Amino acid sequence: MIFSTLEHILTHISFSVVSIVISIHLITLLVNEIVGLYDSSEKGMIITFFCITGLLVTRWIFSNHLPFSDLYESLIFLSWGFSIFHMIPCLKNHLSTIIAPSVLFTQGFATSGLLTEIHQSAILVPALQSHWLMMHVSMMILSYAALLCGSLLSVSILVITFREVIQIVGKSNNFYFLNKLFSFAEIKYINMNERKNILQKTSFFSYGNYYKSQFIQQLDRWGYRIISLGFIFLTIGILSGAVWANEAWGSYWNWDPKETWAFITWTIFAIYLHTRKNKKLEGVKSSMMASMGFFIIWICYFGINLLGIGLHSYGSFISN
């Protein structure tokens, strides 16, 4: 009873705090001068992290097994992973603002009435009573957290550069090629005869436009780094899962719906990593691939659970 009450308190505290954190982030987007508010949001996310950590530990002690056995527990662990990536020191200001709603969404859904039936801890099914549980599930959920965060940064690139036209003033037949500095937007070259009209309509030479280009490059750089880390976690998770499957079911790979979509996810992000290293495809094109991966992950992680079919059905909405 004590553990159940403590779990309930920690769950709602973490959800309430992260809601306040997101509100603060939205305010700081409009008013950058309020430094104190941003510092408060960072402290709030730290509080959220420790609350979720306490929730996982409490669940672990109460159930006598690692809290990775059902959708509710995996969502809590996913929120924990999101909070870690949010607190990465280099992901400051607007980058952390992009990631913060992920914690609210997963934590809010985990505590919603839709998962009431599986809030109570149950005895592990025989297939989950293995030392591979911690290795496989933790790596997979951490990979989902990293890949989703990195993909969100790529989605942000597409949103910012959507139908953007940068006009560059130059002499007739002698244009200034600055596409390497501003490689994330369409560049339209014009001649000096239209200089007067262009300077009235464009902010290319303004600080705001320069800041935008720097911000886009920062999004691309950190999106690539986080996705690379998530790809490593995903690879380890799939390999450890194959070994575990061989021990439990006598086969390394069964083309179970979860396994199939995990392979599709791995393939999508492998393609992204290749396109990201290609000078001709990096930027918007590689971001499109990562954005596609964002939706593929949710199908792999969440969509299969909605159906509740296959060998991984024990992680669905209805507890077995």
Coordinates of C-alpha atoms in Angstrom, one line a residue:
M1 CA 0.0 0.0 0.0
I2 CA 2.8 2.4 0.9
F3 CA 4.7 1.7 -2.4
S4 CA 1.5 2.1 -4.4
T5 CA 0.8 5.5 -2.8
L6 CA 4.4 6.6 -3.3
E7 CA 4.2 5.6 -6.9
H8 CA 1.0 7.5 -7.4
I9 CA 2.5 10.6 -5.8
L10 CA 5.7 10.5 -7.8
T11 CA 3.8 10.0 -11.1
H12 CA 1.6 13.0 -10.6
I13 CA 4.4 15.2 -9.3
S14 CA 6.5 14.4 -12.4
F15 CA 3.6 15.1 -14.8
S16 CA 2.7 18.4 -13.0
V17 CA 6.3 19.6 -13.0
V18 CA 7.0 18.8 -16.6
S19 CA 3.8 20.6 -17.5
I20 CA 5.1 23.7 -15.8
V21 CA 8.5 23.3 -17.5
I22 CA 6.9 23.3 -20.9
S23 CA 4.9 26.4 -20.1
I24 CA 8.1 28.1 -19.0
H25 CA 9.8 27.0 -22.3
L26 CA 7.0 28.5 -24.3
I27 CA 7.3 31.8 -22.4
T28 CA 11.0 32.0 -22.9
L29 CA 10.5 31.4 -26.6
L30 CA 8.6 34.7 -26.7
V31 CA 10.7 36.6 -24.1
N32 CA 14.3 35.6 -24.3
E33 CA 15.4 38.2 -21.8
I34 CA 13.9 36.4 -18.8
V35 CA 16.9 34.3 -17.9
G36 CA 15.5 33.4 -14.5
L37 CA 12.6 31.6 -16.1
Y38 CA 14.8 29.4 -18.2
D39 CA 16.9 28.5 -15.2
S40 CA 13.7 27.5 -13.4
S41 CA 12.7 25.2 -16.3
E42 CA 16.0 23.4 -16.1
K43 CA 15.6 22.9 -12.4
G44 CA 12.1 21.7 -13.0
M45 CA 13.3 19.1 -15.5
I46 CA 15.9 17.9 -13.0
I47 CA 13.1 17.4 -10.4
T48 CA 11.1 15.5 -13.0
F49 CA 14.0 13.3 -13.7
F50 CA 14.5 12.4 -10.1
C51 CA 10.7 11.8 -9.6
I52 CA 10.6 9.4 -12.6
T53 CA 13.8 7.7 -11.3
G54 CA 12.1 7.3 -7.9
L55 CA 9.0 6.0 -9.6
L56 CA 11.0 3.3 -11.5
V57 CA 12.9 2.3 -8.4
T58 CA 9.7 2.1 -6.3
R59 CA 8.0 0.0 -9.0
W60 CA 11.1 -2.3 -9.1
I61 CA 11.1 -2.8 -5.3
F62 CA 7.3 -3.4 -5.2
S63 CA 7.2 -5.9 -8.1
N64 CA 10.5 -7.6 -7.4
H65 CA 11.5 -7.4 -11.1
L66 CA 12.8 -4.7 -13.5
P67 CA 10.0 -2.3 -14.5
F68 CA 10.1 -3.2 -18.2
S69 CA 7.4 -5.8 -18.4
D70 CA 4.4 -3.9 -19.9
L71 CA 3.4 -0.8 -21.9
Y72 CA 2.9 1.3 -18.8
E73 CA 6.4 0.6 -17.4
S74 CA 8.1 1.1 -20.8
L75 CA 6.3 4.5 -21.2
I76 CA 7.7 5.6 -17.8
F77 CA 11.1 4.4 -18.8
L78 CA 10.8 6.2 -22.1
S79 CA 9.9 9.4 -20.3
W80 CA 13.0 8.9 -18.2
G81 CA 15.1 8.6 -21.3
F82 CA 13.6 11.8 -22.8
S83 CA 14.4 13.7 -19.6
I84 CA 18.0 12.6 -19.8
F85 CA 18.4 13.9 -23.4
H86 CA 16.6 17.1 -22.4
M87 CA 19.2 17.7 -19.7
I88 CA 22.2 17.3 -22.0
P89 CA 24.2 20.5 -21.3
C90 CA 24.8 21.3 -25.0
L91 CA 21.1 21.1 -25.8
K92 CA 20.3 24.6 -24.5
N93 CA 17.5 27.0 -25.1
H94 CA 15.4 26.1 -28.1
L95 CA 16.8 22.7 -28.6
S96 CA 15.6 21.5 -25.2
T97 CA 12.3 23.2 -25.9
I98 CA 11.8 20.9 -28.9
I99 CA 12.4 17.8 -26.8
A100 CA 10.5 18.8 -23.6
P101 CA 6.9 18.0 -24.9
S102 CA 8.0 14.4 -25.5
V103 CA 8.3 13.9 -21.7
L104 CA 4.8 15.5 -21.2
F105 CA 3.2 13.3 -23.9
T106 CA 4.6 10.0 -22.7
Q107 CA 4.2 10.7 -19.0
G108 CA 0.7 12.0 -19.6
F109 CA -0.4 9.0 -21.6
A110 CA 1.2 6.6 -19.0
T111 CA -0.8 8.2 -16.2
S112 CA -4.1 8.5 -18.2
G113 CA -7.1 6.3 -17.7
L114 CA -6.4 4.3 -20.9
L115 CA -3.7 2.3 -19.1
T116 CA -5.5 1.8 -15.8
E117 CA -5.7 -1.9 -16.2
I118 CA -2.0 -2.4 -16.3
H119 CA -0.9 0.1 -13.7
Q120 CA -0.8 -2.7 -11.2
S121 CA 2.3 -4.8 -11.3
A122 CA 1.9 -8.5 -12.3
I123 CA 4.0 -11.6 -12.2
L124 CA 6.3 -11.9 -15.2
V125 CA 5.4 -14.3 -17.9
P126 CA 7.9 -17.2 -18.3
A127 CA 9.4 -15.7 -21.5
L128 CA 10.3 -12.5 -19.6
Q129 CA 11.9 -14.3 -16.6
S130 CA 15.4 -13.9 -18.1
H131 CA 18.6 -12.0 -17.4
W132 CA 18.3 -10.7 -20.9
L133 CA 15.3 -8.6 -19.9
M134 CA 17.4 -5.7 -18.7
M135 CA 19.8 -5.7 -21.6
H136 CA 17.3 -6.0 -24.4
V137 CA 14.4 -3.8 -23.2
S138 CA 16.6 -1.1 -21.7
M139 CA 18.6 -0.8 -25.0
M140 CA 15.5 -0.7 -27.1
I141 CA 13.7 1.9 -25.0
L142 CA 16.8 4.1 -24.8
S143 CA 17.2 3.8 -28.6
Y144 CA 13.6 4.9 -29.0
A145 CA 14.2 7.9 -26.8
A146 CA 17.3 8.9 -28.6
L147 CA 16.0 8.3 -32.1
L148 CA 12.8 10.2 -31.3
C149 CA 14.6 13.1 -29.9
G150 CA 17.0 13.3 -32.8
S151 CA 14.2 12.9 -35.3
L152 CA 12.3 15.8 -33.7
L153 CA 15.3 18.0 -34.3
S154 CA 15.2 16.9 -38.0
V155 CA 11.5 17.6 -38.2
S156 CA 12.2 21.1 -36.8
I157 CA 14.7 21.6 -39.7
L158 CA 12.0 20.8 -42.2
V159 CA 9.5 23.1 -40.5
I160 CA 12.0 26.1 -40.4
T161 CA 13.2 25.7 -44.0
F162 CA 9.8 25.0 -45.5
R163 CA 9.4 27.0 -48.7
E164 CA 12.0 29.4 -47.5
V165 CA 13.6 31.6 -50.2
I166 CA 16.8 33.5 -49.6
Q167 CA 17.5 36.2 -52.1
I168 CA 21.1 37.3 -52.6
V169 CA 22.0 40.6 -54.2
G170 CA 24.8 40.5 -56.6
K171 CA 26.1 42.0 -59.8
S172 CA 24.7 41.0 -63.1
N173 CA 26.3 37.8 -64.4
N174 CA 28.5 37.8 -61.3
F175 CA 26.7 36.3 -58.4
Y176 CA 27.8 35.6 -54.8
F177 CA 27.6 31.9 -54.1
L178 CA 26.8 31.5 -50.4
N179 CA 24.9 28.3 -50.6
K180 CA 27.4 26.5 -48.4
L181 CA 26.7 28.8 -45.5
F182 CA 23.0 28.7 -46.0
S183 CA 22.6 25.1 -47.4
F184 CA 19.2 24.4 -45.7
A185 CA 17.1 26.8 -47.8
E186 CA 16.4 27.5 -51.4
I187 CA 18.6 30.2 -52.7
K188 CA 17.4 32.6 -55.4
Y189 CA 20.0 34.8 -57.1
I190 CA 19.0 38.1 -58.6
N191 CA 20.8 41.0 -60.2
M192 CA 21.6 44.5 -58.9
N193 CA 18.7 46.1 -60.8
E194 CA 16.3 44.7 -58.2
R195 CA 18.6 45.6 -55.3
K196 CA 16.3 48.4 -54.0
N197 CA 13.2 46.3 -53.9
I198 CA 15.0 43.3 -52.4
L199 CA 16.5 45.2 -49.5
Q200 CA 13.0 46.3 -48.6
K201 CA 11.6 42.8 -48.6
T202 CA 14.4 40.5 -47.4
S203 CA 16.1 40.2 -44.0
F204 CA 19.1 38.2 -45.4
F205 CA 21.6 40.6 -44.0
S206 CA 19.8 40.8 -40.6
Y207 CA 21.1 39.2 -37.4
G208 CA 17.8 37.2 -37.2
N209 CA 18.5 35.5 -40.5
Y210 CA 22.1 34.7 -39.5
Y211 CA 20.9 33.4 -36.2
K212 CA 18.4 31.2 -38.0
S213 CA 21.1 29.6 -40.2
Q214 CA 23.3 28.9 -37.2
F215 CA 20.3 27.4 -35.3
I216 CA 19.5 25.1 -38.3
Q217 CA 23.1 23.9 -38.4
Q218 CA 23.0 23.3 -34.7
L219 CA 19.8 21.3 -35.1
D220 CA 21.3 19.2 -37.9
R221 CA 24.5 18.6 -35.9
W222 CA 22.9 17.5 -32.7
G223 CA 20.2 15.6 -34.5
Y224 CA 22.9 13.6 -36.2
R225 CA 24.8 12.9 -32.9
I226 CA 21.7 11.8 -31.0
I227 CA 20.5 9.6 -33.8
S228 CA 23.9 8.0 -34.1
L229 CA 23.8 7.2 -30.3
G230 CA 20.2 5.9 -30.7
F231 CA 21.3 3.7 -33.7
I232 CA 24.0 2.1 -31.5
F233 CA 21.5 1.4 -28.8
L234 CA 19.0 0.0 -31.4
T235 CA 21.6 -2.3 -32.8
I236 CA 22.6 -3.7 -29.4
G237 CA 18.9 -4.1 -28.5
I238 CA 18.1 -6.1 -31.7
L239 CA 21.2 -8.3 -31.3
S240 CA 20.5 -9.0 -27.6
G241 CA 16.9 -9.7 -28.5
A242 CA 17.9 -12.2 -31.1
V243 CA 20.0 -14.1 -28.6
W244 CA 17.2 -14.0 -26.0
A245 CA 14.7 -15.2 -28.7
N246 CA 16.9 -18.2 -29.4
E247 CA 17.0 -19.1 -25.8
A248 CA 13.2 -18.6 -25.2
W249 CA 11.7 -19.8 -28.5
G250 CA 14.6 -21.7 -30.2
S251 CA 15.0 -19.2 -33.1
Y252 CA 17.0 -16.0 -33.5
W253 CA 14.5 -14.4 -35.7
N254 CA 10.8 -15.1 -36.3
W255 CA 9.6 -12.1 -38.3
D256 CA 7.2 -11.3 -35.5
P257 CA 5.5 -7.9 -36.2
K258 CA 7.6 -6.2 -33.5
E259 CA 10.8 -7.7 -35.0
T260 CA 9.8 -6.8 -38.5
W261 CA 9.2 -3.1 -37.6
A262 CA 12.4 -3.0 -35.5
F263 CA 14.3 -4.1 -38.6
I264 CA 12.5 -1.5 -40.7
T265 CA 13.4 1.2 -38.1
W266 CA 17.0 0.1 -38.1
T267 CA 17.1 0.2 -42.0
I268 CA 15.5 3.7 -42.1
F269 CA 18.1 5.2 -39.7
A270 CA 21.0 3.3 -41.4
I271 CA 19.9 5.1 -44.6
Y272 CA 19.7 8.4 -42.7
L273 CA 23.3 8.0 -41.4
H274 CA 24.6 7.3 -44.9
T275 CA 22.7 10.3 -46.5
R276 CA 23.9 12.5 -43.6
K277 CA 27.5 11.8 -44.5
N278 CA 26.9 12.5 -48.2
K279 CA 27.5 16.2 -49.0
K280 CA 24.9 16.1 -51.8
L281 CA 22.2 14.7 -49.5
E282 CA 22.9 16.2 -46.1
G283 CA 20.6 18.8 -44.7
V284 CA 17.0 18.8 -45.8
K285 CA 17.1 15.5 -47.7
S286 CA 18.7 13.6 -44.8
S287 CA 16.2 15.3 -42.4
M288 CA 13.4 14.0 -44.5
M289 CA 14.6 10.4 -43.9
A290 CA 15.0 11.0 -40.1
S291 CA 11.5 12.5 -40.0
M292 CA 10.1 9.4 -41.7
G293 CA 11.9 7.4 -39.0
F294 CA 10.1 9.4 -36.3
F295 CA 6.7 7.9 -37.5
I296 CA 8.2 4.4 -38.1
I297 CA 9.4 4.3 -34.4
W298 CA 5.9 5.0 -33.1
I299 CA 4.5 2.3 -35.3
C300 CA 7.2 -0.1 -34.0
Y301 CA 6.9 0.8 -30.4
F302 CA 3.2 1.9 -30.0
G303 CA 1.3 0.7 -33.1
I304 CA 2.1 -3.0 -32.5
N305 CA 1.0 -2.7 -28.9
L306 CA -2.4 -1.4 -30.1
L307 CA -2.9 -4.6 -32.1
G308 CA -1.7 -6.9 -29.3
I309 CA -0.5 -9.6 -31.7
G310 CA 2.6 -11.6 -32.1
L311 CA 5.2 -12.9 -29.6
H312 CA 5.5 -9.4 -28.0
S313 CA 1.8 -9.1 -27.2
Y314 CA 2.6 -9.2 -23.5
G315 CA 3.5 -5.6 -23.8
S316 CA 0.1 -4.5 -25.1
F317 CA -2.7 -2.5 -23.5
I318 CA -4.2 -5.6 -21.8
S319 CA -2.0 -7.3 -19.3
N320 CA -1.8 -11.0 -19.7

